[in-house]
mmCIF file of C-alpha atoms in Angstrom:
data_model
loop_
_atom_site.group_PDB
_atom_site.id
_atom_site.type_symbol
_atom_site.label_atom_id
_atom_site.label_comp_id
_atom_site.label_asym_id
_atom_site.label_seq_id
_atom_site.Cartn_x
_atom_site.Cartn_y
_atom_site.Cartn_z
ATOM 1 C CA MET A 1 -10.317 -5.854 -28.199
ATOM 2 C CA SER A 2 -10.599 -2.233 -27.064
ATOM 3 C CA THR A 3 -13.762 -1.637 -29.115
ATOM 4 C CA ARG A 4 -15.393 -4.413 -27.112
ATOM 5 C CA ASP A 5 -13.996 -2.874 -23.928
ATOM 6 C CA ILE A 6 -15.710 0.415 -24.789
ATOM 7 C CA GLU A 7 -18.992 -1.366 -25.488
ATOM 8 C CA ARG A 8 -18.820 -3.258 -22.194
ATOM 9 C CA LEU A 9 -18.034 -0.090 -20.241
ATOM 10 C CA LEU A 10 -21.034 1.627 -21.818
ATOM 11 C CA ALA A 11 -23.248 -1.351 -21.037
ATOM 12 C CA GLY A 12 -22.008 -1.612 -17.455
ATOM 13 C CA ASN A 13 -20.648 -5.169 -17.654
ATOM 14 C CA TYR A 14 -16.875 -4.607 -17.765
ATOM 15 C CA PRO A 15 -15.243 -6.608 -14.916
ATOM 16 C CA ASP A 16 -13.308 -4.400 -12.492
ATOM 17 C CA PRO A 17 -9.744 -5.803 -12.580
ATOM 18 C CA ASP A 18 -8.815 -4.094 -9.313
ATOM 19 C CA ALA A 19 -11.760 -5.540 -7.380
ATOM 20 C CA GLY A 20 -11.368 -9.227 -8.186
ATOM 21 C CA ASP A 21 -14.834 -10.024 -6.882
ATOM 22 C CA GLY A 22 -16.929 -9.956 -10.044
ATOM 23 C CA ARG A 23 -17.833 -6.306 -9.629
ATOM 24 C CA THR A 24 -18.490 -4.539 -12.934
ATOM 25 C CA LEU A 25 -17.943 -0.982 -14.125
ATOM 26 C CA ARG A 26 -20.086 1.497 -16.050
ATOM 27 C CA VAL A 27 -19.045 4.875 -17.446
ATOM 28 C CA PRO A 28 -21.322 7.944 -17.561
ATOM 29 C CA CYS A 29 -21.169 8.214 -21.363
ATOM 30 C CA ARG A 30 -24.123 6.630 -23.134
ATOM 31 C CA ARG A 31 -22.950 6.479 -26.747
ATOM 32 C CA ILE A 32 -19.484 6.436 -28.319
ATOM 33 C CA ALA A 33 -19.245 6.166 -32.092
ATOM 34 C CA ILE A 34 -15.844 5.786 -33.773
ATOM 35 C CA GLU A 35 -16.540 5.065 -37.423
ATOM 36 C CA GLU A 36 -15.108 5.747 -40.875
ATOM 37 C CA SER A 37 -17.865 8.254 -41.590
ATOM 38 C CA LEU A 38 -20.747 9.725 -39.623
ATOM 39 C CA ALA A 39 -21.988 11.945 -42.441
ATOM 40 C CA GLY A 40 -25.771 12.027 -42.515
ATOM 41 C CA ARG A 41 -26.105 10.380 -39.099
ATOM 42 C CA GLU A 42 -25.648 13.430 -36.882
ATOM 43 C CA ALA A 43 -29.328 13.818 -35.974
ATOM 44 C CA GLU A 44 -29.724 10.078 -35.434
ATOM 45 C CA LEU A 45 -26.799 9.965 -33.011
ATOM 46 C CA VAL A 46 -27.878 12.993 -30.999
ATOM 47 C CA GLY A 47 -31.509 11.895 -31.122
ATOM 48 C CA GLU A 48 -30.596 8.644 -29.335
ATOM 49 C CA LEU A 49 -29.539 10.732 -26.327
ATOM 50 C CA ASP A 50 -33.023 12.255 -25.798
ATOM 51 C CA PHE A 51 -31.616 15.729 -25.184
ATOM 52 C CA ASP A 52 -33.918 18.650 -24.494
ATOM 53 C CA PRO A 53 -33.882 21.423 -27.114
ATOM 54 C CA PRO A 54 -32.794 24.064 -27.892
ATOM 55 C CA PHE A 55 -29.471 22.566 -28.972
ATOM 56 C CA ALA A 56 -26.598 24.969 -28.310
ATOM 57 C CA VAL A 57 -24.055 23.950 -30.951
ATOM 58 C CA VAL A 58 -20.716 25.431 -29.931
ATOM 59 C CA SER A 59 -17.803 25.805 -32.334
ATOM 60 C CA ASP A 60 -14.952 28.140 -33.193
ATOM 61 C CA ALA A 61 -14.018 29.571 -36.564
ATOM 62 C CA ASP A 62 -12.088 26.478 -37.651
ATOM 63 C CA THR A 63 -14.337 23.760 -36.253
ATOM 64 C CA HIS A 64 -17.447 25.447 -37.602
ATOM 65 C CA ALA A 65 -16.030 25.234 -41.110
ATOM 66 C CA VAL A 66 -14.921 21.615 -40.659
ATOM 67 C CA LEU A 67 -18.039 20.168 -39.029
ATOM 68 C CA GLY A 68 -20.066 22.750 -37.116
ATOM 69 C CA ALA A 69 -22.189 23.989 -40.009
ATOM 70 C CA ARG A 70 -23.001 20.390 -40.952
ATOM 71 C CA VAL A 71 -24.116 19.496 -37.407
ATOM 72 C CA GLU A 72 -26.143 22.706 -36.982
ATOM 73 C CA GLN A 73 -28.084 21.956 -40.157
ATOM 74 C CA ALA A 74 -28.595 18.284 -39.297
ATOM 75 C CA LEU A 75 -29.926 18.889 -35.764
ATOM 76 C CA ARG A 76 -32.664 21.245 -36.935
ATOM 77 C CA VAL A 77 -34.857 18.218 -37.615
ATOM 78 C CA LEU A 78 -34.794 17.530 -33.858
ATOM 79 C CA GLY A 79 -35.736 21.021 -32.688
ATOM 80 C CA PRO A 80 -34.464 24.603 -32.362
ATOM 81 C CA VAL A 81 -30.711 25.061 -32.767
ATOM 82 C CA GLN A 82 -28.713 27.857 -31.126
ATOM 83 C CA PRO A 83 -25.434 28.254 -33.038
ATOM 84 C CA LEU A 84 -22.646 29.704 -30.895
ATOM 85 C CA HIS A 85 -19.400 30.656 -32.612
ATOM 86 C CA LEU A 86 -16.514 31.482 -30.279
ATOM 87 C CA GLY A 87 -14.337 33.116 -32.909
ATOM 88 C CA SER A 88 -10.754 32.176 -33.720
ATOM 89 C CA ARG A 89 -8.591 30.244 -31.214
ATOM 90 C CA PRO A 90 -10.703 30.709 -28.058
ATOM 91 C CA HIS A 91 -9.073 30.007 -24.703
ATOM 92 C CA ALA A 92 -10.269 27.582 -22.051
ATOM 93 C CA ASP A 93 -10.231 30.151 -19.273
ATOM 94 C CA MET A 94 -12.763 31.138 -16.650
ATOM 95 C CA LYS A 95 -13.722 34.347 -18.473
ATOM 96 C CA THR A 96 -14.665 32.440 -21.632
ATOM 97 C CA ALA A 97 -16.390 29.723 -19.618
ATOM 98 C CA ARG A 98 -18.544 32.232 -17.736
ATOM 99 C CA ALA A 99 -19.504 33.914 -21.000
ATOM 100 C CA LEU A 100 -20.506 30.547 -22.471
ATOM 101 C CA ILE A 101 -22.611 29.746 -19.404
ATOM 102 C CA ALA A 102 -24.476 33.029 -19.812
ATOM 103 C CA GLU A 103 -25.048 32.457 -23.536
ATOM 104 C CA THR A 104 -26.388 28.926 -23.039
ATOM 105 C CA ALA A 105 -28.698 29.747 -20.133
ATOM 106 C CA ALA A 106 -31.786 29.135 -22.267
ATOM 107 C CA ALA A 107 -30.406 26.049 -24.030
ATOM 108 C CA GLY A 108 -31.550 22.561 -23.152
ATOM 109 C CA CYS A 109 -28.149 21.002 -23.848
ATOM 110 C CA LEU A 110 -24.739 21.742 -25.341
ATOM 111 C CA VAL A 111 -23.200 20.083 -28.375
ATOM 112 C CA ALA A 112 -19.480 20.759 -28.708
ATOM 113 C CA ILE A 113 -17.840 20.798 -32.133
ATOM 114 C CA GLY A 114 -14.093 20.633 -31.668
ATOM 115 C CA SER A 115 -11.391 19.113 -29.521
ATOM 116 C CA GLY A 116 -9.620 20.245 -26.338
ATOM 117 C CA THR A 117 -10.685 23.844 -25.783
ATOM 118 C CA ILE A 118 -14.269 23.594 -27.059
ATOM 119 C CA ASN A 119 -14.837 20.269 -25.326
ATOM 120 C CA ASP A 120 -13.515 21.509 -21.977
ATOM 121 C CA LEU A 121 -15.544 24.711 -22.128
ATOM 122 C CA CYS A 122 -18.753 22.850 -22.961
ATOM 123 C CA LYS A 123 -18.246 20.121 -20.348
ATOM 124 C CA PHE A 124 -17.618 22.739 -17.676
ATOM 125 C CA ALA A 125 -20.503 24.999 -18.759
ATOM 126 C CA ALA A 126 -22.867 22.020 -18.842
ATOM 127 C CA ALA A 127 -21.791 20.910 -15.362
ATOM 128 C CA GLU A 128 -22.290 24.386 -13.922
ATOM 129 C CA GLN A 129 -25.854 24.446 -15.261
ATOM 130 C CA GLY A 130 -26.833 20.854 -14.631
ATOM 131 C CA LYS A 131 -27.229 20.194 -18.351
ATOM 132 C CA ALA A 132 -26.170 17.391 -20.651
ATOM 133 C CA CYS A 133 -23.669 17.696 -23.465
ATOM 134 C CA ALA A 134 -22.252 15.771 -26.400
ATOM 135 C CA VAL A 135 -19.237 16.283 -28.623
ATOM 136 C CA PHE A 136 -18.432 15.821 -32.287
ATOM 137 C CA ALA A 137 -14.653 15.553 -32.479
ATOM 138 C CA THR A 138 -12.792 17.467 -35.157
ATOM 139 C CA ALA A 139 -9.240 16.341 -34.337
ATOM 140 C CA PRO A 140 -7.564 13.437 -32.490
ATOM 141 C CA SER A 141 -5.557 15.960 -30.508
ATOM 142 C CA MET A 142 -6.135 15.085 -26.833
ATOM 143 C CA ASN A 143 -7.480 12.466 -24.433
ATOM 144 C CA GLY A 144 -10.066 14.528 -22.576
ATOM 145 C CA TYR A 145 -13.121 13.804 -24.717
ATOM 146 C CA THR A 146 -14.620 11.312 -22.261
ATOM 147 C CA SER A 147 -13.228 12.597 -18.962
ATOM 148 C CA VAL A 148 -15.222 14.276 -16.190
ATOM 149 C CA ASN A 149 -12.735 17.069 -15.671
ATOM 150 C CA ALA A 150 -11.959 20.179 -17.682
ATOM 151 C CA ALA A 151 -8.648 22.027 -17.914
ATOM 152 C CA ILE A 152 -9.605 25.648 -17.236
ATOM 153 C CA SER A 153 -7.232 28.518 -16.441
ATOM 154 C CA ASP A 154 -8.322 30.689 -13.511
ATOM 155 C CA LYS A 155 -6.316 33.747 -12.464
ATOM 156 C CA GLY A 156 -3.303 32.459 -14.317
ATOM 157 C CA LEU A 157 -3.362 28.981 -12.743
ATOM 158 C CA LYS A 158 -4.212 25.947 -14.851
ATOM 159 C CA LYS A 159 -6.782 23.882 -12.958
ATOM 160 C CA SER A 160 -8.487 20.555 -13.492
ATOM 161 C CA LEU A 161 -12.111 21.352 -12.620
ATOM 162 C CA ALA A 162 -15.138 19.120 -12.207
ATOM 163 C CA ALA A 163 -17.177 18.723 -15.372
ATOM 164 C CA VAL A 164 -19.731 16.337 -16.854
ATOM 165 C CA ALA A 165 -18.798 13.550 -19.215
ATOM 166 C CA PRO A 166 -20.354 13.990 -22.651
ATOM 167 C CA GLN A 167 -23.343 11.699 -23.043
ATOM 168 C CA GLY A 168 -22.300 11.166 -26.633
ATOM 169 C CA VAL A 169 -18.800 11.182 -28.164
ATOM 170 C CA PHE A 170 -18.848 11.026 -31.946
ATOM 171 C CA MET A 171 -15.637 10.555 -33.935
ATOM 172 C CA ASP A 172 -15.754 10.579 -37.727
ATOM 173 C CA LEU A 173 -12.436 9.048 -38.793
ATOM 174 C CA GLU A 174 -12.497 10.754 -42.178
ATOM 175 C CA VAL A 175 -12.823 14.114 -40.422
ATOM 176 C CA LEU A 176 -10.089 13.251 -37.920
ATOM 177 C CA SER A 177 -7.688 12.108 -40.635
ATOM 178 C CA GLN A 178 -8.075 15.485 -42.376
ATOM 179 C CA ALA A 179 -7.156 17.433 -39.257
ATOM 180 C CA PRO A 180 -3.949 19.471 -39.386
ATOM 181 C CA HIS A 181 -0.956 17.191 -38.942
ATOM 182 C CA ARG A 182 0.101 19.135 -35.871
ATOM 183 C CA MET A 183 -3.179 18.225 -34.160
ATOM 184 C CA ILE A 184 -2.759 14.538 -35.047
ATOM 185 C CA ARG A 185 0.773 14.623 -33.654
ATOM 186 C CA SER A 186 -0.649 16.333 -30.586
ATOM 187 C CA GLY A 187 -2.926 13.357 -29.934
ATOM 188 C CA LEU A 188 0.031 11.028 -30.260
ATOM 189 C CA GLY A 189 1.899 13.271 -27.812
ATOM 190 C CA ASP A 190 -0.954 13.024 -25.320
ATOM 191 C CA SER A 191 -0.753 9.220 -25.670
ATOM 192 C CA VAL A 192 2.984 8.660 -25.162
ATOM 193 C CA CYS A 193 2.770 10.008 -21.608
ATOM 194 C CA ARG A 194 1.126 6.796 -20.389
ATOM 195 C CA PRO A 195 4.462 5.299 -19.193
ATOM 196 C CA THR A 196 5.709 8.438 -17.430
ATOM 197 C CA ALA A 197 2.340 9.175 -15.834
ATOM 198 C CA GLN A 198 1.922 5.596 -14.658
ATOM 199 C CA ALA A 199 5.445 5.501 -13.188
ATOM 200 C CA ASP A 200 4.872 8.758 -11.279
ATOM 201 C CA TRP A 201 1.464 7.708 -9.995
ATOM 202 C CA LEU A 202 2.730 4.277 -8.992
ATOM 203 C CA LEU A 203 5.720 5.829 -7.209
ATOM 204 C CA SER A 204 3.402 8.039 -5.184
ATOM 205 C CA HIS A 205 1.362 4.967 -4.263
ATOM 206 C CA LEU A 206 4.402 2.926 -3.266
ATOM 207 C CA LEU A 207 5.888 5.703 -1.120
ATOM 208 C CA PHE A 208 2.788 7.203 0.469
ATOM 209 C CA GLY A 209 0.062 4.595 0.049
ATOM 210 C CA SER A 210 -1.952 6.992 -2.109
ATOM 211 C CA PHE A 211 -4.830 5.865 -4.316
ATOM 212 C CA TYR A 212 -3.793 3.895 -7.423
ATOM 213 C CA ARG A 213 -5.507 1.642 -9.944
ATOM 214 C CA GLU A 214 -4.315 -0.709 -12.686
ATOM 215 C CA LEU A 215 -7.622 -0.398 -14.554
ATOM 216 C CA PRO A 216 -6.815 2.611 -16.794
ATOM 217 C CA PHE A 217 -3.615 0.978 -18.021
ATOM 218 C CA ILE A 218 -5.241 -2.387 -18.636
ATOM 219 C CA LEU A 219 -7.758 -0.600 -20.845
ATOM 220 C CA LEU A 220 -4.931 0.820 -22.995
ATOM 221 C CA ARG A 221 -2.944 -2.380 -23.446
ATOM 222 C CA GLY A 222 -4.969 -3.506 -26.430
ATOM 223 C CA GLU A 223 -3.994 -0.455 -28.484
ATOM 224 C CA GLU A 224 -0.667 0.944 -27.284
ATOM 225 C CA ASP A 225 1.741 -1.491 -28.936
ATOM 226 C CA ALA A 226 -0.020 -1.302 -32.315
ATOM 227 C CA LEU A 227 -0.308 2.493 -32.173
ATOM 228 C CA PHE A 228 3.353 2.965 -31.265
ATOM 229 C CA ALA A 229 4.501 0.406 -33.866
ATOM 230 C CA GLU A 230 3.549 2.560 -36.860
ATOM 231 C CA PRO A 231 3.081 6.214 -35.889
ATOM 232 C CA GLU A 232 3.828 7.247 -39.488
ATOM 233 C CA ALA A 233 0.508 5.755 -40.605
ATOM 234 C CA LEU A 234 -1.396 8.427 -38.687
ATOM 235 C CA LEU A 235 -0.267 11.079 -41.160
ATOM 236 C CA ALA A 236 -0.796 8.930 -44.254
ATOM 237 C CA GLY A 237 -4.595 8.873 -44.092
ATOM 238 C CA ASP A 238 -4.665 5.317 -42.715
ATOM 239 C CA LEU A 239 -8.092 5.070 -41.099
ATOM 240 C CA LYS A 240 -7.198 1.907 -39.177
ATOM 241 C CA ALA A 241 -4.280 3.726 -37.555
ATOM 242 C CA MET A 242 -6.538 6.710 -36.878
ATOM 243 C CA ALA A 243 -9.088 4.407 -35.253
ATOM 244 C CA ARG A 244 -6.357 3.086 -32.939
ATOM 245 C CA LEU A 245 -5.436 6.616 -31.899
ATOM 246 C CA ALA A 246 -9.101 7.573 -31.435
ATOM 247 C CA ARG A 247 -9.781 4.524 -29.260
ATOM 248 C CA THR A 248 -6.611 5.190 -27.240
ATOM 249 C CA LEU A 249 -7.718 8.764 -26.538
ATOM 250 C CA VAL A 250 -11.247 7.680 -25.635
ATOM 251 C CA LEU A 251 -10.054 4.868 -23.353
ATOM 252 C CA SER A 252 -7.563 7.171 -21.664
ATOM 253 C CA GLY A 253 -10.388 9.582 -20.887
ATOM 254 C CA LEU A 254 -12.599 6.773 -19.599
ATOM 255 C CA GLY A 255 -9.742 5.618 -17.380
ATOM 256 C CA MET A 256 -9.560 9.083 -15.850
ATOM 257 C CA THR A 257 -13.317 9.096 -15.333
ATOM 258 C CA LEU A 258 -13.300 5.716 -13.598
ATOM 259 C CA CYS A 259 -10.452 6.859 -11.342
ATOM 260 C CA GLY A 260 -12.224 10.089 -10.422
ATOM 261 C CA GLY A 261 -9.422 12.339 -11.660
ATOM 262 C CA SER A 262 -6.661 12.857 -14.186
ATOM 263 C CA TYR A 263 -4.093 10.838 -12.185
ATOM 264 C CA PRO A 264 -3.506 8.023 -14.728
ATOM 265 C CA ALA A 265 -2.788 10.444 -17.571
ATOM 266 C CA SER A 266 -1.370 13.573 -15.945
ATOM 267 C CA GLN A 267 1.664 13.599 -13.695
ATOM 268 C CA GLY A 268 5.102 15.210 -13.882
ATOM 269 C CA GLU A 269 5.069 15.655 -17.646
ATOM 270 C CA HIS A 270 1.830 17.618 -17.376
ATOM 271 C CA LEU A 271 3.107 19.768 -14.531
ATOM 272 C CA ILE A 272 5.981 20.919 -16.754
ATOM 273 C CA SER A 273 3.498 21.618 -19.552
ATOM 274 C CA HIS A 274 1.225 23.560 -17.192
ATOM 275 C CA TYR A 275 4.173 25.732 -16.181
ATOM 276 C CA ILE A 276 4.840 26.488 -19.853
ATOM 277 C CA GLU A 277 1.215 27.522 -20.369
ATOM 278 C CA MET A 278 1.170 29.629 -17.203
ATOM 279 C CA ARG A 279 4.408 31.509 -17.907
ATOM 280 C CA PRO A 280 5.051 31.510 -21.657
ATOM 281 C CA PRO A 281 8.048 33.586 -22.775
ATOM 282 C CA ALA A 282 7.269 36.904 -24.440
ATOM 283 C CA GLY A 283 6.630 36.405 -28.139
ATOM 284 C CA TRP A 284 6.495 32.620 -27.828
ATOM 285 C CA PRO A 285 4.460 31.045 -30.659
ATOM 286 C CA GLU A 286 1.915 29.070 -28.636
ATOM 287 C CA VAL A 287 1.805 25.371 -29.506
ATOM 288 C CA PHE A 288 -0.787 22.666 -28.947
ATOM 289 C CA HIS A 289 -1.031 21.037 -25.534
ATOM 290 C CA GLY A 290 -0.164 17.596 -26.931
ATOM 291 C CA GLU A 291 2.947 18.980 -28.623
ATOM 292 C CA GLN A 292 4.121 20.161 -25.222
ATOM 293 C CA ILE A 293 3.297 16.779 -23.688
ATOM 294 C CA ALA A 294 5.338 15.055 -26.399
ATOM 295 C CA VAL A 295 8.368 17.057 -25.297
ATOM 296 C CA THR A 296 7.757 16.884 -21.555
ATOM 297 C CA SER A 297 7.088 13.124 -21.696
ATOM 298 C CA CYS A 298 10.565 12.672 -23.172
ATOM 299 C CA VAL A 299 11.940 14.856 -20.365
ATOM 300 C CA MET A 300 10.174 12.853 -17.665
ATOM 301 C CA ALA A 301 11.205 9.535 -19.210
ATOM 302 C CA ARG A 302 14.859 10.616 -19.090
ATOM 303 C CA LEU A 303 14.519 11.838 -15.495
ATOM 304 C CA GLN A 304 12.872 8.587 -14.441
ATOM 305 C CA GLU A 305 15.532 6.515 -16.211
ATOM 306 C CA ARG A 306 18.282 8.495 -14.480
ATOM 307 C CA MET A 307 16.629 7.978 -11.102
ATOM 308 C CA LEU A 308 16.122 4.249 -11.661
ATOM 309 C CA ALA A 309 19.707 3.745 -12.848
ATOM 310 C CA GLY A 310 21.143 4.726 -9.479
ATOM 311 C CA GLY A 311 20.809 3.717 -5.873
ATOM 312 C CA PRO A 312 18.095 4.927 -3.511
ATOM 313 C CA PRO A 313 17.475 8.669 -3.964
ATOM 314 C CA ARG A 314 18.065 10.767 -0.860
ATOM 315 C CA LEU A 315 15.798 13.748 -0.355
ATOM 316 C CA ASN A 316 16.226 16.944 1.649
ATOM 317 C CA PRO A 317 13.510 18.802 3.578
ATOM 318 C CA SER A 318 11.799 21.453 1.469
ATOM 319 C CA GLN A 319 13.149 24.958 1.926
ATOM 320 C CA THR A 320 10.583 26.537 -0.428
ATOM 321 C CA THR A 321 8.358 29.161 1.218
ATOM 322 C CA GLN A 322 5.190 30.946 0.217
ATOM 323 C CA GLU A 323 7.257 34.083 -0.304
ATOM 324 C CA ASP A 324 9.460 32.191 -2.781
ATOM 325 C CA LEU A 325 6.449 31.129 -4.846
ATOM 326 C CA GLN A 326 4.905 34.590 -4.814
ATOM 327 C CA ALA A 327 8.219 36.107 -5.875
ATOM 328 C CA HIS A 328 8.396 33.708 -8.809
ATOM 329 C CA PHE A 329 4.749 33.383 -9.905
ATOM 330 C CA GLY A 330 3.359 36.716 -8.694
ATOM 331 C CA GLU A 331 1.309 37.433 -5.592
ATOM 332 C CA ILE A 332 -2.045 35.922 -6.620
ATOM 333 C CA THR A 333 -0.831 32.920 -8.628
ATOM 334 C CA GLY A 334 1.972 32.316 -6.138
ATOM 335 C CA ALA A 335 -0.514 32.165 -3.261
ATOM 336 C CA ALA A 336 -2.628 29.671 -5.224
ATOM 337 C CA CYS A 337 0.443 27.564 -5.956
ATOM 338 C CA TRP A 338 1.408 27.626 -2.284
ATOM 339 C CA ARG A 339 -1.967 26.211 -1.271
ATOM 340 C CA GLU A 340 -1.270 23.295 -3.614
ATOM 341 C CA PHE A 341 2.409 22.864 -2.791
ATOM 342 C CA ALA A 342 1.976 23.077 0.985
ATOM 343 C CA GLY A 343 -0.037 19.854 0.899
ATOM 344 C CA LYS A 344 2.971 17.813 -0.237
ATOM 345 C CA ARG A 345 5.829 19.865 1.217
ATOM 346 C CA LEU A 346 8.132 17.658 3.299
ATOM 347 C CA ASP A 347 9.483 18.788 6.665
ATOM 348 C CA GLY A 348 12.446 17.182 8.414
ATOM 349 C CA THR A 349 10.478 14.374 10.050
ATOM 350 C CA ALA A 350 8.596 13.430 6.877
ATOM 351 C CA THR A 351 11.790 13.569 4.825
ATOM 352 C CA ALA A 352 13.630 11.261 7.220
ATOM 353 C CA ALA A 353 10.790 8.735 7.098
ATOM 354 C CA LEU A 354 10.700 8.872 3.312
ATOM 355 C CA ASN A 355 14.467 8.390 3.041
ATOM 356 C CA ASP A 356 14.202 5.325 5.286
ATOM 357 C CA ARG A 357 11.441 3.942 3.082
ATOM 358 C CA LEU A 358 13.560 4.520 -0.042
ATOM 359 C CA ALA A 359 16.653 2.954 1.486
ATOM 360 C CA ASP A 360 14.807 -0.165 2.633
ATOM 361 C CA GLY A 361 12.594 -0.732 -0.391
ATOM 362 C CA TRP A 362 14.316 0.833 -3.383
ATOM 363 C CA GLU A 363 15.137 -2.442 -5.130
ATOM 364 C CA GLU A 364 11.502 -3.556 -5.048
ATOM 365 C CA ILE A 365 10.204 -0.073 -5.919
ATOM 366 C CA GLY A 366 12.587 0.200 -8.861
ATOM 367 C CA GLU A 367 11.550 -3.193 -10.195
ATOM 368 C CA LYS A 368 7.877 -2.217 -10.156
ATOM 369 C CA LEU A 369 8.543 1.129 -11.824
ATOM 370 C CA ARG A 370 10.713 -0.359 -14.584
ATOM 371 C CA ALA A 371 7.894 -2.785 -15.389
ATOM 372 C CA VAL A 372 5.575 0.064 -16.436
ATOM 373 C CA CYS A 373 8.117 2.341 -18.160
ATOM 374 C CA ARG A 374 9.164 2.552 -21.782
ATOM 375 C CA PRO A 375 12.707 3.676 -22.655
ATOM 376 C CA ALA A 376 13.044 7.402 -23.275
ATOM 377 C CA GLU A 377 14.801 6.628 -26.555
ATOM 378 C CA GLU A 378 11.803 4.571 -27.691
ATOM 379 C CA LEU A 379 9.314 7.356 -26.882
ATOM 380 C CA GLN A 380 11.485 9.860 -28.704
ATOM 381 C CA SER A 381 11.679 7.572 -31.749
ATOM 382 C CA ILE A 382 7.894 7.064 -31.838
ATOM 383 C CA LEU A 383 7.309 10.805 -31.803
ATOM 384 C CA ALA A 384 10.090 11.651 -34.252
ATOM 385 C CA ARG A 385 8.825 9.109 -36.796
ATOM 386 C CA ALA A 386 5.511 10.990 -36.828
ATOM 387 C CA GLY A 387 7.286 14.337 -37.073
ATOM 388 C CA ALA A 388 6.272 15.336 -33.546
ATOM 389 C CA PRO A 389 8.483 17.555 -31.385
ATOM 390 C CA VAL A 390 10.793 15.851 -28.885
ATOM 391 C CA ARG A 391 12.952 18.698 -27.532
ATOM 392 C CA PHE A 392 12.190 22.065 -25.966
ATOM 393 C CA SER A 393 13.869 23.747 -28.929
ATOM 394 C CA ASP A 394 11.350 22.020 -31.231
ATOM 395 C CA ILE A 395 8.580 24.061 -29.600
ATOM 396 C CA GLY A 396 10.530 27.300 -29.512
ATOM 397 C CA LEU A 397 11.725 27.261 -25.894
ATOM 398 C CA GLU A 398 15.224 28.236 -24.805
ATOM 399 C CA PRO A 399 17.319 26.098 -22.396
ATOM 400 C CA SER A 400 17.040 28.660 -19.600
ATOM 401 C CA PHE A 401 13.250 28.576 -19.765
ATOM 402 C CA ALA A 402 13.245 24.772 -19.954
ATOM 403 C CA GLU A 403 15.368 24.612 -16.817
ATOM 404 C CA ALA A 404 12.965 26.902 -14.970
ATOM 405 C CA ALA A 405 9.960 24.876 -16.146
ATOM 406 C CA ILE A 406 11.457 21.601 -14.920
ATOM 407 C CA GLY A 407 12.621 23.125 -11.643
ATOM 408 C CA HIS A 408 9.388 24.907 -10.705
ATOM 409 C CA ALA A 409 6.752 22.548 -12.169
ATOM 410 C CA ARG A 410 6.491 20.612 -8.893
ATOM 411 C CA GLU A 411 5.237 23.766 -7.155
ATOM 412 C CA ILE A 412 2.038 24.043 -9.198
ATOM 413 C CA ARG A 413 -0.137 21.176 -7.924
ATOM 414 C CA ASN A 414 -0.478 18.911 -4.905
ATOM 415 C CA ARG A 415 0.604 15.876 -6.883
ATOM 416 C CA TYR A 416 3.708 13.901 -5.976
ATOM 417 C CA THR A 417 6.038 13.140 -8.890
#
């Protein structure tokens, strides 16, 4: 069913479930190909997009070896190719992004070869220059392929910045199935956060009347149960299972695009992960984003379960000050965090109103939240059966750091959770 959903979204005739008036939806992507093999079709797929040459084909050391060299050679029949190799393990930070913008100034378009980092850098660089881009995926490691935002670090703060959606997203299942197992598990980790992200976003809507849509979660219903039923198959070379994961990641990204932000796929679990990336312990062996999300989704699921098991929560006015954040995060990053945190900081009056709302409506709120959650034990089992991390210790983080990450994560972004 989800393959048809993708086709209808591309064609602009998918009924908007939140509108209820026959209105239809269209996504900015023009072509999405998820097939067993795309070998020999690279030029055909890019050619359908009518991109202007030269083609800046962007890869890193690993993705160039896996697919970049193949795409560079194939696209030469369409026009001049500008190969750009970013070295080993590039970072999606503003310094790298600015360098990529300078290097692609003469290019007509950008073609990303990779997953999270390469895709984000190319989407952002293309947006800054008013150019089009496409991506050939090398791993099913994250859900941002089709989104219109890019996760870029700027002055130590992880930001979700405006980007362009790739006009073409091309996923060769044989290539994806040969990705390192950690990257496949990472994609699964980025998928299990659907329940925790939806519960957080829905809670914000129920308490504050903030923007919320059912659409992104309706899109995922056709795949989630089947994907979670046999996570082991992802590591066994099962292309049908890999196709389910690929479609889940693509549909999650399209859901974000249609909602105008990362809200349906990035809430409390991502704030904890962002804290980890902003303040990693000395000597910590950096792990993939989706591995962190696997762990932090389990954390959020347990926190949400604990909250829902009791009576109405009672909140206190925030005592956190800008000086507190600057003392913890440093002067520059702390000031940036304060600008985010101040937007949701509750004073005495706001706290009293919120406590009244919780006391009067908690039974109804809890019922709605439980309807979208999955048990923490179930999420942990899904991840463990695929060999994915489920505890902070699994990704090399000590309890004291984990406590700090959970306690301070709320201070990073103006997003209620």
